[in-house]
PDB file of C-alpha atoms and ligand atoms in Angstrom:
ATOM      1  CA  MET A1056      64.385  48.917 -58.872  1.00 75.00           C
ATOM      2  CA  SER A1057      65.010  48.674 -61.758  1.00 81.00           C
ATOM      3  CA  TRP A1058      63.640  47.904 -65.507  1.00 90.00           C
ATOM      4  CA  ASN A1059      66.493  46.709 -68.304  1.00 93.00           C
ATOM      5  CA  ARG A1060      63.478  45.302 -71.093  1.00 97.00           C
ATOM      6  CA  ARG A1061      63.666  46.077 -74.351  1.00 96.00           C
ATOM      7  CA  HIS A1062      60.502  44.277 -75.128  1.00 98.00           C
ATOM      8  CA  LEU A1063      57.412  43.617 -72.886  1.00 98.00           C
ATOM      9  CA  LEU A1064      56.252  40.120 -74.387  1.00 98.00           C
ATOM     10  CA  ASP A1065      54.332  39.012 -71.044  1.00 98.00           C
ATOM     11  CA  ILE A1066      54.017  38.834 -67.348  1.00 98.00           C
ATOM     12  CA  GLN A1067      55.188  34.897 -66.634  1.00 98.00           C
ATOM     13  CA  SER A1068      58.794  36.222 -67.282  1.00 98.00           C
ATOM     14  CA  LEU A1069      58.422  39.120 -64.608  1.00 98.00           C
ATOM     15  CA  SER A1070      60.013  39.492 -61.341  1.00 97.00           C
ATOM     16  CA  ALA A1071      57.914  41.358 -58.245  1.00 97.00           C
ATOM     17  CA  ASP A1072      60.651  44.154 -58.298  1.00 96.00           C
ATOM     18  CA  GLU A1073      59.937  44.698 -61.914  1.00 97.00           C
ATOM     19  CA  LEU A1074      55.973  44.903 -62.044  1.00 98.00           C
ATOM     20  CA  THR A1075      56.103  47.462 -58.933  1.00 97.00           C
ATOM     21  CA  ALA A1076      59.296  49.456 -61.222  1.00 97.00           C
ATOM     22  CA  VAL A1077      55.950  49.644 -63.524  1.00 98.00           C
ATOM     23  CA  LEU A1078      53.128  50.224 -61.271  1.00 98.00           C
ATOM     24  CA  ASP A1079      55.529  52.605 -58.825  1.00 97.00           C
ATOM     25  CA  THR A1080      56.545  54.788 -63.017  1.00 97.00           C
ATOM     26  CA  ALA A1081      52.235  54.787 -63.606  1.00 98.00           C
ATOM     27  CA  GLU A1082      51.927  56.367 -60.194  1.00 96.00           C
ATOM     28  CA  THR A1083      53.773  58.825 -61.972  1.00 95.00           C
ATOM     29  CA  PHE A1084      52.004  59.045 -64.825  1.00 97.00           C
ATOM     30  CA  LYS A1085      48.943  58.934 -63.633  1.00 96.00           C
ATOM     31  CA  GLY A1086      49.957  62.508 -62.040  1.00 93.00           C
ATOM     32  CA  VAL A1087      51.111  63.846 -64.992  1.00 92.00           C
ATOM     33  CA  GLY A1088      47.534  63.307 -66.572  1.00 90.00           C
ATOM     34  CA  GLN A1089      46.001  65.037 -63.584  1.00 92.00           C
ATOM     35  CA  ARG A1090      47.564  68.463 -64.757  1.00 94.00           C
ATOM     36  CA  ASP A1091      46.578  70.863 -67.224  1.00 94.00           C
ATOM     37  CA  ILE A1092      48.536  70.033 -69.675  1.00 95.00           C
ATOM     38  CA  LYS A1093      49.331  66.952 -69.853  1.00 93.00           C
ATOM     39  CA  LYS A1094      51.960  66.132 -72.321  1.00 95.00           C
ATOM     40  CA  VAL A1095      55.514  65.396 -71.548  1.00 97.00           C
ATOM     41  CA  PRO A1096      59.016  65.290 -73.441  1.00 97.00           C
ATOM     42  CA  ALA A1097      60.011  61.932 -72.799  1.00 97.00           C
ATOM     43  CA  LEU A1098      59.656  60.556 -76.372  1.00 98.00           C
ATOM     44  CA  ARG A1099      59.490  63.373 -78.436  1.00 98.00           C
ATOM     45  CA  GLY A1100      60.631  62.274 -81.928  1.00 98.00           C
ATOM     46  CA  LYS A1101      60.250  58.457 -81.775  1.00 98.00           C
ATOM     47  CA  THR A1102      57.546  56.780 -83.379  1.00 98.00           C
ATOM     48  CA  ILE A1103      55.647  54.119 -82.519  1.00 98.00           C
ATOM     49  CA  VAL A1104      52.835  51.761 -84.166  1.00 98.00           C
ATOM     50  CA  ASN A1105      49.204  50.051 -83.017  1.00 97.00           C
ATOM     51  CA  LEU A1106      49.626  47.137 -85.045  1.00 97.00           C
ATOM     52  CA  PHE A1107      46.162  45.387 -84.079  1.00 96.00           C
ATOM     53  CA  ILE A1108      45.510  42.536 -85.927  1.00 95.00           C
ATOM     54  CA  GLU A1109      42.201  41.901 -83.818  1.00 93.00           C
ATOM     55  CA  PRO A1110      40.040  44.500 -82.642  1.00 92.00           C
ATOM     56  CA  SER A1111      39.706  46.424 -79.722  1.00 95.00           C
ATOM     57  CA  THR A1112      39.110  49.711 -78.252  1.00 96.00           C
ATOM     58  CA  ARG A1113      40.648  49.977 -74.658  1.00 98.00           C
ATOM     59  CA  THR A1114      43.861  48.441 -75.787  1.00 98.00           C
ATOM     60  CA  ARG A1115      44.712  50.469 -78.961  1.00 97.00           C
ATOM     61  CA  ILE A1116      42.737  53.852 -77.969  1.00 97.00           C
ATOM     62  CA  SER A1117      45.020  53.981 -74.251  1.00 98.00           C
ATOM     63  CA  PHE A1118      47.827  52.512 -76.387  1.00 98.00           C
ATOM     64  CA  GLU A1119      48.056  55.573 -78.673  1.00 98.00           C
ATOM     65  CA  LEU A1120      46.627  58.109 -76.023  1.00 97.00           C
ATOM     66  CA  ALA A1121      49.703  57.144 -74.199  1.00 98.00           C
ATOM     67  CA  ALA A1122      51.817  57.557 -77.047  1.00 98.00           C
ATOM     68  CA  LYS A1123      50.864  61.490 -77.670  1.00 98.00           C
ATOM     69  CA  ARG A1124      50.912  62.605 -74.361  1.00 97.00           C
ATOM     70  CA  LEU A1125      54.304  60.876 -74.111  1.00 98.00           C
ATOM     71  CA  SER A1126      54.772  63.331 -77.529  1.00 98.00           C
ATOM     72  CA  ALA A1127      55.849  60.134 -79.702  1.00 98.00           C
ATOM     73  CA  ASP A1128      54.300  60.290 -82.912  1.00 98.00           C
ATOM     74  CA  VAL A1129      51.809  57.729 -83.709  1.00 98.00           C
ATOM     75  CA  ILE A1130      51.030  54.954 -86.576  1.00 97.00           C
ATOM     76  CA  ASN A1131      47.451  53.538 -86.212  1.00 95.00           C
ATOM     77  CA  PHE A1132      47.588  50.440 -89.253  1.00 91.00           C
ATOM     78  CA  SER A1133      44.698  49.714 -90.387  1.00 85.00           C
ATOM     79  CA  THR A1134      44.266  45.624 -91.148  1.00 86.00           C
ATOM     80  CA  GLU A1135      41.371  46.508 -94.296  1.00 86.00           C
ATOM     81  CA  ALA A1136      42.811  49.532 -95.288  1.00 85.00           C
ATOM     82  CA  SER A1137      46.904  47.719 -95.621  1.00 89.00           C
ATOM     83  CA  SER A1138      48.645  44.915 -97.789  1.00 91.00           C
ATOM     84  CA  PHE A1139      47.284  41.963 -95.533  1.00 88.00           C
ATOM     85  CA  ARG A1140      44.837  41.594 -97.249  1.00 86.00           C
ATOM     86  CA  LYS A1141      46.407  41.339-100.547  1.00 91.00           C
ATOM     87  CA  GLY A1142      48.708  38.395 -98.503  1.00 91.00           C
ATOM     88  CA  GLU A1143      51.808  40.036 -97.244  1.00 94.00           C
ATOM     89  CA  THR A1144      52.959  37.597 -94.195  1.00 95.00           C
ATOM     90  CA  LEU A1145      53.259  39.565 -90.758  1.00 96.00           C
ATOM     91  CA  LYS A1146      57.402  39.227 -90.804  1.00 97.00           C
ATOM     92  CA  ASP A1147      57.435  41.583 -93.907  1.00 97.00           C
ATOM     93  CA  THR A1148      54.702  44.198 -92.114  1.00 96.00           C
ATOM     94  CA  ALA A1149      56.157  44.643 -89.459  1.00 97.00           C
ATOM     95  CA  GLN A1150      60.353  44.536 -91.652  1.00 97.00           C
ATOM     96  CA  ASN A1151      58.822  47.496 -93.626  1.00 97.00           C
ATOM     97  CA  LEU A1152      57.057  49.429 -90.708  1.00 97.00           C
ATOM     98  CA  GLU A1153      60.918  49.082 -89.265  1.00 97.00           C
ATOM     99  CA  ALA A1154      62.444  50.461 -92.108  1.00 97.00           C
ATOM    100  CA  LEU A1155      59.771  53.225 -91.953  1.00 97.00           C
ATOM    101  CA  ASN A1156      61.553  54.146 -88.598  1.00 97.00           C
ATOM    102  CA  ALA A1157      58.938  52.455 -86.101  1.00 98.00           C
ATOM    103  CA  ASP A1158      61.043  52.425 -82.636  1.00 98.00           C
ATOM    104  CA  ILE A1159      57.835  50.617 -80.845  1.00 98.00           C
ATOM    105  CA  LEU A1160      55.267  48.168 -82.437  1.00 98.00           C
ATOM    106  CA  ILE A1161      52.376  47.191 -80.304  1.00 98.00           C
ATOM    107  CA  ILE A1162      51.179  44.368 -81.283  1.00 98.00           C
ATOM    108  CA  ARG A1163      47.475  42.362 -81.045  1.00 97.00           C
ATOM    109  CA  HIS A1164      47.756  38.848 -83.018  1.00 96.00           C
ATOM    110  CA  ARG A1165      44.868  35.751 -82.537  1.00 95.00           C
ATOM    111  CA  SER A1166      48.041  34.218 -82.772  1.00 96.00           C
ATOM    112  CA  ALA A1167      50.177  33.015 -79.764  1.00 97.00           C
ATOM    113  CA  GLY A1168      53.894  33.969 -79.702  1.00 98.00           C
ATOM    114  CA  ALA A1169      53.543  36.521 -82.119  1.00 98.00           C
ATOM    115  CA  PRO A1170      54.914  39.430 -80.324  1.00 98.00           C
ATOM    116  CA  HIS A1171      57.709  37.194 -79.384  1.00 98.00           C
ATOM    117  CA  PHE A1172      58.463  35.683 -82.819  1.00 98.00           C
ATOM    118  CA  LEU A1173      58.934  39.691 -83.945  1.00 98.00           C
ATOM    119  CA  SER A1174      61.152  40.548 -81.536  1.00 98.00           C
ATOM    120  CA  ARG A1175      63.461  37.630 -82.358  1.00 98.00           C
ATOM    121  CA  PHE A1176      64.468  39.558 -86.021  1.00 98.00           C
ATOM    122  CA  LEU A1177      63.192  43.346 -85.165  1.00 98.00           C
ATOM    123  CA  ASP A1178      65.799  45.990 -83.561  1.00 97.00           C
ATOM    124  CA  ALA A1179      62.386  47.614 -82.578  1.00 98.00           C
ATOM    125  CA  SER A1180      61.014  47.473 -79.092  1.00 98.00           C
ATOM    126  CA  VAL A1181      57.569  44.971 -79.584  1.00 98.00           C
ATOM    127  CA  VAL A1182      54.710  45.488 -76.589  1.00 98.00           C
ATOM    128  CA  ASN A1183      52.230  42.516 -76.212  1.00 98.00           C
ATOM    129  CA  ALA A1184      49.017  44.121 -76.857  1.00 98.00           C
ATOM    130  CA  GLY A1185      47.360  40.321 -76.289  1.00 98.00           C
ATOM    131  CA  ASP A1186      48.033  37.330 -78.235  1.00 98.00           C
ATOM    132  CA  GLY A1187      45.348  34.919 -78.379  1.00 96.00           C
ATOM    133  CA  ALA A1188      44.803  32.576 -75.195  1.00 95.00           C
ATOM    134  CA  HIS A1189      48.612  33.544 -74.150  1.00 97.00           C
ATOM    135  CA  GLU A1190      48.555  36.809 -72.841  1.00 98.00           C
ATOM    136  CA  HIS A1191      47.056  40.647 -72.554  1.00 98.00           C
ATOM    137  CA  PRO A1192      50.782  41.845 -70.080  1.00 98.00           C
ATOM    138  CA  THR A1193      49.314  46.017 -69.909  1.00 98.00           C
ATOM    139  CA  GLN A1194      45.845  44.742 -68.983  1.00 98.00           C
ATOM    140  CA  ALA A1195      46.830  42.826 -65.735  1.00 98.00           C
ATOM    141  CA  LEU A1196      49.182  45.704 -64.911  1.00 98.00           C
ATOM    142  CA  LEU A1197      46.778  48.135 -64.817  1.00 98.00           C
ATOM    143  CA  ASP A1198      44.613  45.405 -63.188  1.00 98.00           C
ATOM    144  CA  ILE A1199      47.132  45.393 -60.476  1.00 98.00           C
ATOM    145  CA  PHE A1200      47.968  49.273 -60.570  1.00 98.00           C
ATOM    146  CA  THR A1201      43.623  49.646 -59.394  1.00 98.00           C
ATOM    147  CA  MET A1202      44.192  46.688 -57.147  1.00 98.00           C
ATOM    148  CA  ARG A1203      47.021  48.369 -55.174  1.00 98.00           C
ATOM    149  CA  GLU A1204      45.288  51.877 -55.510  1.00 98.00           C
ATOM    150  CA  LYS A1205      42.153  50.789 -54.450  1.00 98.00           C
ATOM    151  CA  LEU A1206      42.691  48.269 -51.568  1.00 98.00           C
ATOM    152  CA  GLY A1207      45.959  49.498 -50.692  1.00 98.00           C
ATOM    153  CA  ARG A1208      48.627  46.696 -51.234  1.00 98.00           C
ATOM    154  CA  ILE A1209      48.158  42.919 -53.518  1.00 98.00           C
ATOM    155  CA  ALA A1210      50.532  40.722 -51.011  1.00 98.00           C
ATOM    156  CA  GLY A1211      47.592  38.688 -49.280  1.00 98.00           C
ATOM    157  CA  LEU A1212      44.728  40.066 -51.244  1.00 98.00           C
ATOM    158  CA  ASN A1213      42.064  36.886 -52.210  1.00 98.00           C
ATOM    159  CA  VAL A1214      41.436  37.950 -55.904  1.00 98.00           C
ATOM    160  CA  THR A1215      38.626  35.783 -57.512  1.00 98.00           C
ATOM    161  CA  ILE A1216      39.210  35.435 -61.267  1.00 98.00           C
ATOM    162  CA  LEU A1217      35.561  34.074 -62.421  1.00 97.00           C
ATOM    163  CA  GLY A1218      34.451  32.595 -66.044  1.00 95.00           C
ATOM    164  CA  ASP A1219      36.260  32.071 -68.779  1.00 92.00           C
ATOM    165  CA  ILE A1220      39.966  31.017 -68.006  1.00 95.00           C
ATOM    166  CA  LEU A1221      40.169  28.406 -70.263  1.00 93.00           C
ATOM    167  CA  PHE A1222      40.736  30.573 -73.379  1.00 92.00           C
ATOM    168  CA  SER A1223      41.171  34.179 -71.369  1.00 94.00           C
ATOM    169  CA  ARG A1224      44.585  35.695 -71.776  1.00 97.00           C
ATOM    170  CA  VAL A1225      43.393  38.319 -69.259  1.00 97.00           C
ATOM    171  CA  ALA A1226      42.934  35.530 -66.636  1.00 97.00           C
ATOM    172  CA  ARG A1227      46.643  34.138 -67.882  1.00 97.00           C
ATOM    173  CA  SER A1228      48.680  37.416 -67.292  1.00 98.00           C
ATOM    174  CA  LEU A1229      46.272  38.346 -63.738  1.00 98.00           C
ATOM    175  CA  ILE A1230      46.966  35.368 -62.417  1.00 98.00           C
ATOM    176  CA  TRP A1231      51.318  35.571 -62.701  1.00 98.00           C
ATOM    177  CA  ALA A1232      50.878  39.074 -61.591  1.00 98.00           C
ATOM    178  CA  LEU A1233      49.437  38.184 -59.069  1.00 98.00           C
ATOM    179  CA  LYS A1234      51.066  35.088 -57.911  1.00 98.00           C
ATOM    180  CA  HIS A1235      54.097  37.150 -58.195  1.00 98.00           C
ATOM    181  CA  MET A1236      53.081  39.730 -56.426  1.00 98.00           C
ATOM    182  CA  GLY A1237      52.293  37.216 -53.397  1.00 98.00           C
ATOM    183  CA  ALA A1238      48.091  37.517 -53.931  1.00 98.00           C
ATOM    184  CA  ASN A1239      45.869  34.533 -52.753  1.00 98.00           C
ATOM    185  CA  VAL A1240      43.952  33.811 -56.337  1.00 98.00           C
ATOM    186  CA  THR A1241      41.003  31.547 -56.985  1.00 98.00           C
ATOM    187  CA  LEU A1242      39.668  30.568 -59.963  1.00 98.00           C
ATOM    188  CA  CYS A1243      35.555  29.897 -60.753  1.00 97.00           C
ATOM    189  CA  GLY A1244      33.800  28.636 -63.535  1.00 95.00           C
ATOM    190  CA  PRO A1245      32.397  26.067 -65.421  1.00 94.00           C
ATOM    191  CA  PRO A1246      34.352  22.751 -65.232  1.00 94.00           C
ATOM    192  CA  THR A1247      35.022  23.185 -68.756  1.00 92.00           C
ATOM    193  CA  LEU A1248      36.020  26.606 -68.636  1.00 93.00           C
ATOM    194  CA  VAL A1249      37.999  25.829 -65.530  1.00 96.00           C
ATOM    195  CA  PRO A1250      39.856  23.221 -65.349  1.00 94.00           C
ATOM    196  CA  LYS A1251      41.794  21.216 -62.728  1.00 96.00           C
ATOM    197  CA  ARG A1252      45.518  22.088 -64.059  1.00 95.00           C
ATOM    198  CA  PHE A1253      45.079  25.671 -63.788  1.00 96.00           C
ATOM    199  CA  GLU A1254      45.919  24.528 -59.946  1.00 97.00           C
ATOM    200  CA  SER A1255      49.398  23.378 -61.019  1.00 96.00           C
ATOM    201  CA  LEU A1256      49.899  27.713 -61.375  1.00 95.00           C
ATOM    202  CA  GLY A1257      49.126  28.366 -57.240  1.00 96.00           C
ATOM    203  CA  CYS A1258      45.488  29.281 -57.869  1.00 98.00           C
ATOM    204  CA  ARG A1259      42.409  27.364 -56.140  1.00 98.00           C
ATOM    205  CA  VAL A1260      39.694  26.139 -58.298  1.00 98.00           C
ATOM    206  CA  SER A1261      35.832  26.338 -57.353  1.00 97.00           C
ATOM    207  CA  TYR A1262      33.358  25.405 -59.357  1.00 97.00           C
ATOM    208  CA  ASP A1263      30.578  26.893 -56.380  1.00 96.00           C
ATOM    209  CA  LEU A1264      30.379  30.626 -57.220  1.00 96.00           C
ATOM    210  CA  GLU A1265      29.607  31.114 -53.358  1.00 95.00           C
ATOM    211  CA  ASP A1266      32.056  29.665 -52.503  1.00 97.00           C
ATOM    212  CA  ALA A1267      34.458  31.731 -54.473  1.00 97.00           C
ATOM    213  CA  ILE A1268      33.093  35.042 -53.728  1.00 97.00           C
ATOM    214  CA  ALA A1269      33.012  34.139 -50.061  1.00 97.00           C
ATOM    215  CA  ASP A1270      36.132  35.358 -49.087  1.00 97.00           C
ATOM    216  CA  ALA A1271      36.775  37.758 -51.797  1.00 98.00           C
ATOM    217  CA  ASP A1272      38.547  41.166 -51.734  1.00 98.00           C
ATOM    218  CA  ILE A1273      38.292  41.203 -55.640  1.00 98.00           C
ATOM    219  CA  VAL A1274      35.861  39.698 -58.001  1.00 98.00           C
ATOM    220  CA  ASN A1275      37.125  40.163 -61.475  1.00 98.00           C
ATOM    221  CA  LEU A1276      34.658  38.410 -64.090  1.00 98.00           C
ATOM    222  CA  LEU A1277      36.085  37.829 -67.134  1.00 96.00           C
ATOM    223  CA  ARG A1278      33.419  37.197 -70.272  1.00 91.00           C
ATOM    224  CA  ILE A1279      33.249  34.624 -72.558  1.00 84.00           C
ATOM    225  CA  GLN A1280      34.846  34.646 -75.276  1.00 72.00           C
ATOM    226  CA  HIS A1281      32.989  33.500 -78.076  1.00 67.00           C
ATOM    227  CA  GLU A1282      35.764  34.347 -80.857  1.00 68.00           C
ATOM    228  CA  ARG A1283      38.311  31.931 -79.220  1.00 63.00           C
ATOM    229  CA  GLN A1284      35.752  28.912 -78.429  1.00 62.00           C
ATOM    230  CA  ARG A1285      35.791  25.774 -81.168  1.00 56.00           C
ATOM    231  CA  GLN A1286      32.580  23.419 -79.665  1.00 62.00           C
ATOM    232  CA  THR A1287      30.281  25.000 -77.447  1.00 69.00           C
ATOM    233  CA  MET A1288      31.660  25.007 -73.328  1.00 73.00           C
ATOM    234  CA  PHE A1289      28.287  25.350 -71.558  1.00 75.00           C
ATOM    235  CA  PRO A1290      23.980  24.455 -72.388  1.00 73.00           C
ATOM    236  CA  SER A1291      22.949  27.777 -72.641  1.00 84.00           C
ATOM    237  CA  LEU A1292      24.504  31.793 -72.084  1.00 86.00           C
ATOM    238  CA  GLY A1293      20.793  31.686 -69.857  1.00 86.00           C
ATOM    239  CA  GLU A1294      22.038  29.113 -67.572  1.00 89.00           C
ATOM    240  CA  TYR A1295      25.300  30.164 -67.172  1.00 90.00           C
ATOM    241  CA  SER A1296      24.625  33.329 -66.033  1.00 91.00           C
ATOM    242  CA  LYS A1297      22.049  31.521 -63.590  1.00 92.00           C
ATOM    243  CA  LEU A1298      25.213  29.836 -61.826  1.00 93.00           C
ATOM    244  CA  PHE A1299      28.176  32.037 -62.207  1.00 94.00           C
ATOM    245  CA  GLY A1300      27.165  35.693 -63.503  1.00 95.00           C
ATOM    246  CA  VAL A1301      26.930  38.174 -61.096  1.00 96.00           C
ATOM    247  CA  SER A1302      23.378  39.947 -59.804  1.00 96.00           C
ATOM    248  CA  ILE A1303      23.230  42.477 -57.201  1.00 97.00           C
ATOM    249  CA  ASP A1304      21.646  39.688 -54.774  1.00 96.00           C
ATOM    250  CA  ARG A1305      25.704  37.693 -55.278  1.00 96.00           C
ATOM    251  CA  LEU A1306      27.439  41.271 -55.125  1.00 97.00           C
ATOM    252  CA  ASN A1307      25.477  41.523 -51.477  1.00 96.00           C
ATOM    253  CA  GLN A1308      26.955  38.141 -50.690  1.00 96.00           C
ATOM    254  CA  MET A1309      30.130  38.775 -51.004  1.00 97.00           C
ATOM    255  CA  LYS A1310      32.600  40.994 -48.192  1.00 98.00           C
ATOM    256  CA  PRO A1311      31.571  44.837 -47.852  1.00 97.00           C
ATOM    257  CA  LYS A1312      34.209  46.160 -48.981  1.00 96.00           C
ATOM    258  CA  ALA A1313      35.397  44.267 -51.547  1.00 98.00           C
ATOM    259  CA  ILE A1314      35.486  45.441 -55.146  1.00 98.00           C
ATOM    260  CA  ILE A1315      33.887  44.342 -58.624  1.00 98.00           C
ATOM    261  CA  MET A1316      37.076  44.763 -61.793  1.00 98.00           C
ATOM    262  CA  HIS A1317      36.040  43.213 -65.550  1.00 98.00           C
ATOM    263  CA  PRO A1318      38.721  44.464 -68.282  1.00 98.00           C
ATOM    264  CA  GLY A1319      35.946  44.496 -70.749  1.00 96.00           C
ATOM    265  CA  PRO A1320      34.543  45.069 -72.698  1.00 95.00           C
ATOM    266  CA  MET A1321      31.231  43.555 -70.713  1.00 95.00           C
ATOM    267  CA  ASN A1322      28.492  41.175 -71.601  1.00 93.00           C
ATOM    268  CA  ARG A1323      25.538  42.634 -69.499  1.00 95.00           C
ATOM    269  CA  GLY A1324      23.038  40.492 -68.662  1.00 93.00           C
ATOM    270  CA  VAL A1325      25.793  37.770 -68.916  1.00 92.00           C
ATOM    271  CA  GLU A1326      28.534  37.979 -66.473  1.00 94.00           C
ATOM    272  CA  ILE A1327      27.437  40.809 -65.154  1.00 96.00           C
ATOM    273  CA  ASP A1328      23.944  43.043 -64.107  1.00 96.00           C
ATOM    274  CA  THR A1329      24.307  46.264 -65.145  1.00 97.00           C
ATOM    275  CA  GLU A1330      23.099  46.919 -61.215  1.00 98.00           C
ATOM    276  CA  VAL A1331      26.601  46.124 -61.030  1.00 98.00           C
ATOM    277  CA  ALA A1332      28.379  47.527 -62.985  1.00 98.00           C
ATOM    278  CA  GLU A1333      27.263  50.596 -62.258  1.00 98.00           C
ATOM    279  CA  SER A1334      27.186  50.074 -58.358  1.00 98.00           C
ATOM    280  CA  GLU A1335      29.846  51.990 -56.329  1.00 97.00           C
ATOM    281  CA  ARG A1336      31.749  49.048 -55.592  1.00 98.00           C
ATOM    282  CA  SER A1337      33.080  48.735 -59.117  1.00 98.00           C
ATOM    283  CA  VAL A1338      36.249  50.213 -60.724  1.00 98.00           C
ATOM    284  CA  ILE A1339      36.160  49.259 -64.487  1.00 98.00           C
ATOM    285  CA  LEU A1340      36.104  52.490 -65.408  1.00 98.00           C
ATOM    286  CA  ASP A1341      39.119  53.023 -62.875  1.00 98.00           C
ATOM    287  CA  GLN A1342      40.644  50.140 -64.629  1.00 98.00           C
ATOM    288  CA  VAL A1343      40.460  52.224 -68.306  1.00 98.00           C
ATOM    289  CA  SER A1344      41.622  55.008 -66.460  1.00 97.00           C
ATOM    290  CA  ASN A1345      44.814  53.743 -65.173  1.00 98.00           C
ATOM    291  CA  GLY A1346      45.048  51.631 -68.502  1.00 98.00           C
ATOM    292  CA  LEU A1347      46.221  54.745 -69.966  1.00 98.00           C
ATOM    293  CA  ALA A1348      49.054  55.637 -67.002  1.00 98.00           C
ATOM    294  CA  VAL A1349      50.102  52.303 -67.392  1.00 98.00           C
ATOM    295  CA  ARG A1350      50.758  52.719 -71.011  1.00 98.00           C
ATOM    296  CA  MET A1351      52.650  55.432 -71.135  1.00 98.00           C
ATOM    297  CA  ALA A1352      54.549  53.717 -67.839  1.00 98.00           C
ATOM    298  CA  VAL A1353      55.034  51.029 -70.042  1.00 98.00           C
ATOM    299  CA  LEU A1354      56.505  52.750 -73.178  1.00 98.00           C
ATOM    300  CA  TYR A1355      58.716  54.830 -71.126  1.00 98.00           C
ATOM    301  CA  LEU A1356      60.788  51.922 -69.416  1.00 98.00           C
ATOM    302  CA  ILE A1357      60.942  49.926 -72.997  1.00 98.00           C
ATOM    303  CA  ASN A1358      62.514  53.061 -74.317  1.00 97.00           C
ATOM    304  CA  GLY A1359      65.071  53.324 -71.527  1.00 96.00           C
ATOM    305  CA  GLY A1360      63.403  55.303 -69.245  1.00 95.00           C
ATOM    306  CA  ALA A1361      64.336  55.454 -65.958  1.00 95.00           C
ATOM    307  CA  VAL A1362      62.067  54.152 -63.160  1.00 94.00           C
ATOM    308  CA  PRO A1363      61.014  56.709 -60.636  1.00 91.00           C
ATOM    309  CA  ASN A1364      62.640  56.267 -56.639  1.00 76.00           C
ATOM    310  CA  ALA A1365      60.779  53.871 -55.190  1.00 55.00           C
ATOM    311  CA  SER A1366      59.034  54.208 -51.955  1.00 48.00           C
ATOM    312  CA  LYS A1367      57.160  51.057 -51.709  1.00 50.00           C
ATOM    313  CA  ASP A1368      57.898  47.068 -50.231  1.00 44.00           C
ATOM    314  CA  SER A1369      57.853  45.355 -53.946  1.00 45.00           C
ATOM    315  CA  ASN A1370      55.725  43.253 -52.624  1.00 46.00           C
ATOM    316  CA  ALA A1371      53.039  45.581 -51.380  1.00 45.00           C
TER     317      ALA A1371
HETATM  318  N1  LIG B2397      40.412  44.698 -71.897  1.00 64.95           N
HETATM  319  C1  LIG B2397      40.929  44.446 -74.009  1.00 64.95           C
HETATM  320  O1  LIG B2397      41.870  44.411 -73.890  1.00 64.95           O
HETATM  321  O2  LIG B2397      39.666  45.567 -74.343  1.00 64.95           O
HETATM  322  P1  LIG B2397      39.896  45.698 -75.688  1.00 64.95           P
HETATM  323  O3  LIG B2397      40.094  44.493 -76.400  1.00 64.95           O
HETATM  324  O4  LIG B2397      38.633  47.083 -75.711  1.00 64.95           O
HETATM  325  O5  LIG B2397      41.491  46.160 -76.046  1.00 64.95           O
END
């Protein structure tokens, strides 16, 4: 098992071996986070820039903390305080950051393809932290890391992704990751947000919540991506919640060991009720904690770090 990539741009192009390499490396870094001294020198002398042109809580902060734990210098680019506001282009901004010796650029941008665009002309490594409705690779990695940690495997699991699939980069990355690793994926939500064409990715599409959750080992809830919708995709939030929101009654209809995941931010009372979000079967905050180890692994590997000795089957 090896990793030979300089960038992390998507999940679609990764193999099961590469995904497993990140998970196994992240497991090692999770151990580092449990020590008294949580810092290692792996990226000492390297400069990492968080170039977030869209808002973020979890991804930006965990990338910053991951870089610091690897002993890198970290710069958080602030759109509001930058020359972006004076009309400077993304290309010029990135080239100026590289001229200041940035080794890794972590970018979140509203336009699909922005990280791929930067990777074509920068010598620095590029990490996609979410590009439009295209992909969010590290979210999918932390999601499958959490599934493997909680349920011991990924291959053969029944995973239901519930909500706004059409506008979700999280859904696209997770679908690729789960299909590469041999899981069974069901997509569920209103027909306007879950087009039948997703079946071509090897997913089952269901518009009936009870049917979609009955056999699930994992139910992953997504919020409505209002910021990317250009028209109303369903009559009201109240109706959405009634038909597709997960309440405690619906949690009780799932298999007794089924777990609840959510990438955040949650809209409580819409796609998820508070009792479900805070129930023992919710692993939502574990996902956030695991994001730190996964992002340490990604930064370490794209900087040329070696994958630790693999002990698990590539489809485990
Ligand atoms: N899950 C996720 O990407 O959260 P943030 O937008 O807060 O980074």
